[in-house]
Amino acid sequence: MDIKFTDLGLRSELIEGIQRLGFESPSPIQAETIPVALSGKDIVGLSQTGSGKTAAFGLPALNMIEIDRKETQVLVLCPTRELAVQVCEEINRLAAALRGLTSVPVYGGTPIDRQMRALRNGAHIVVGTPGRIMDHLRRKTLRTDAIKLCILDEADRMLDMGFREDMEVILGDMPEERQALFFSARLSSIHRRLGIKKKSHHI
Ligand code: AMP
């Protein structure tokens, strides 16, 4: 039997948004990831660009946001500015039916002031590159106490680019009970390199 978006446990406003985007059915990675992510488990997912991985993590992320709380609740780490912008745009498209939801991209090589303002206003979802996220953590413009979910997109690429230490510091700065989703095009080394817990669900 074909799996439908309505089978995955998502809020009705999100299903509405997905329908408006013209997505007919979940891609395999979405069908596998979304229910497990909604159950609160950590996930290590093997995924390529074009598999629909952004919605695979973006939809459960949106599902758990409490819009009335103007605090950062989800952090997405990406290796590059381009990917951070692209992921943030896709999340905003998926969130079109969620009124009041804010998702902001945060990356280096551009003045920090506007990003600081957006963060101070309590962006629900922050999508950023490790260096600039570290910068905001140091300046305390990004507060971590309400973060429930941390997503690492293209984790292998971030490690290859030398972000390992930043990734560890950022993850270490999150509340203890936060959920984590790791996506990577290769799995071979990310466990060892990031010290991922064995009990994570593998996709
Ligand atoms: P991604 O792999 O996340 O970069 O997504 C690749 C493209 O597929 C994006 O343009 C998405 O908007 C689109 N997409 C993601 N999920 C679906 C789906 N279930 N049905 C149709 N298009 C999708």
PDB file of N, CA and C and ligand atoms in Angstrom, residues 5 23 25-27 30 49-54 90 93, ligand 1:
ATOM      1  N   PHE A   5       0.860  11.313   2.913  1.00  0.00           N
ATOM      2  CA  PHE A   5       1.292  12.310   3.897  1.00  0.00           C
ATOM      3  C   PHE A   5       0.398  12.270   5.131  1.00  0.00           C
ATOM      4  N   PHE A  23       2.913  18.457  -3.599  1.00  0.00           N
ATOM      5  CA  PHE A  23       3.551  17.172  -3.287  1.00  0.00           C
ATOM      6  C   PHE A  23       2.425  16.140  -3.163  1.00  0.00           C
ATOM      7  N   SER A  25       2.793  12.492  -2.793  1.00  0.00           N
ATOM      8  CA  SER A  25       3.050  11.475  -1.769  1.00  0.00           C
ATOM      9  C   SER A  25       4.473  11.642  -1.244  1.00  0.00           C
ATOM     10  N   PRO A  26       4.721  11.113  -0.017  1.00  0.00           N
ATOM     11  CA  PRO A  26       6.055  11.285   0.565  1.00  0.00           C
ATOM     12  C   PRO A  26       7.114  10.497  -0.216  1.00  0.00           C
ATOM     13  N   SER A  27       8.300  11.047  -0.331  1.00  0.00           N
ATOM     14  CA  SER A  27       9.406  10.301  -0.941  1.00  0.00           C
ATOM     15  C   SER A  27       9.826   9.233   0.076  1.00  0.00           C
ATOM     16  N   GLN A  30      11.226  10.528   3.285  1.00  0.00           N
ATOM     17  CA  GLN A  30      10.206  11.226   4.087  1.00  0.00           C
ATOM     18  C   GLN A  30       9.316  10.214   4.810  1.00  0.00           C
ATOM     19  N   THR A  49      21.158  14.755  -2.136  1.00  0.00           N
ATOM     20  CA  THR A  49      20.365  15.908  -2.571  1.00  0.00           C
ATOM     21  C   THR A  49      19.376  15.418  -3.622  1.00  0.00           C
ATOM     22  N   GLY A  50      18.162  15.928  -3.567  1.00  0.00           N
ATOM     23  CA  GLY A  50      17.150  15.504  -4.534  1.00  0.00           C
ATOM     24  C   GLY A  50      16.267  14.381  -4.019  1.00  0.00           C
ATOM     25  N   SER A  51      16.608  13.849  -2.793  1.00  0.00           N
ATOM     26  CA  SER A  51      15.822  12.745  -2.229  1.00  0.00           C
ATOM     27  C   SER A  51      14.595  13.269  -1.479  1.00  0.00           C
ATOM     28  N   GLY A  52      14.539  14.577  -1.300  1.00  0.00           N
ATOM     29  CA  GLY A  52      13.463  15.139  -0.492  1.00  0.00           C
ATOM     30  C   GLY A  52      13.853  15.213   0.975  1.00  0.00           C
ATOM     31  N   LYS A  53      15.137  15.206   1.268  1.00  0.00           N
ATOM     32  CA  LYS A  53      15.586  15.169   2.676  1.00  0.00           C
ATOM     33  C   LYS A  53      15.226  16.452   3.427  1.00  0.00           C
ATOM     34  N   THR A  54      15.149  17.588   2.726  1.00  0.00           N
ATOM     35  CA  THR A  54      14.847  18.837   3.438  1.00  0.00           C
ATOM     36  C   THR A  54      13.462  18.758   4.080  1.00  0.00           C
ATOM     37  N   GLU A  90      13.073  26.415   1.678  1.00  0.00           N
ATOM     38  CA  GLU A  90      12.199  25.228   1.595  1.00  0.00           C
ATOM     39  C   GLU A  90      11.350  25.115   2.878  1.00  0.00           C
ATOM     40  N   ARG A  93       8.603  27.582   2.668  1.00  0.00           N
ATOM     41  CA  ARG A  93       7.551  27.124   1.733  1.00  0.00           C
ATOM     42  C   ARG A  93       6.660  26.080   2.413  1.00  0.00           C
TER      43      ARG A  93
HETATM   44  P1  AMP B   1      15.727  18.048  -1.497  1.00  0.00           P
HETATM   45  O1  AMP B   1      16.257  16.656  -1.701  1.00  0.00           O
HETATM   46  O2  AMP B   1      15.247  18.245  -0.111  1.00  0.00           O
HETATM   47  O3  AMP B   1      16.711  19.084  -1.940  1.00  0.00           O
HETATM   48  O4  AMP B   1      14.391  18.225  -2.416  1.00  0.00           O
HETATM   49  C1  AMP B   1      14.436  18.191  -3.821  1.00  0.00           C
HETATM   50  C2  AMP B   1      13.204  18.831  -4.429  1.00  0.00           C
HETATM   51  O5  AMP B   1      12.078  17.954  -4.374  1.00  0.00           O
HETATM   52  C3  AMP B   1      12.740  20.142  -3.804  1.00  0.00           C
HETATM   53  O6  AMP B   1      12.471  21.060  -4.827  1.00  0.00           O
HETATM   54  C4  AMP B   1      11.466  19.788  -3.072  1.00  0.00           C
HETATM   55  O7  AMP B   1      10.568  20.873  -3.030  1.00  0.00           O
HETATM   56  C5  AMP B   1      10.912  18.635  -3.881  1.00  0.00           C
HETATM   57  N1  AMP B   1      10.156  17.655  -3.075  1.00  0.00           N
HETATM   58  C6  AMP B   1      10.463  17.235  -1.827  1.00  0.00           C
HETATM   59  N2  AMP B   1       9.587  16.316  -1.396  1.00  0.00           N
HETATM   60  C7  AMP B   1       8.693  16.123  -2.392  1.00  0.00           C
HETATM   61  C8  AMP B   1       7.542  15.289  -2.539  1.00  0.00           C
HETATM   62  N3  AMP B   1       7.149  14.457  -1.580  1.00  0.00           N
HETATM   63  N4  AMP B   1       6.848  15.359  -3.707  1.00  0.00           N
HETATM   64  C9  AMP B   1       7.255  16.194  -4.682  1.00  0.00           C
HETATM   65  N5  AMP B   1       8.325  17.028  -4.607  1.00  0.00           N
HETATM   66  C10 AMP B   1       9.054  16.989  -3.467  1.00  0.00           C
END
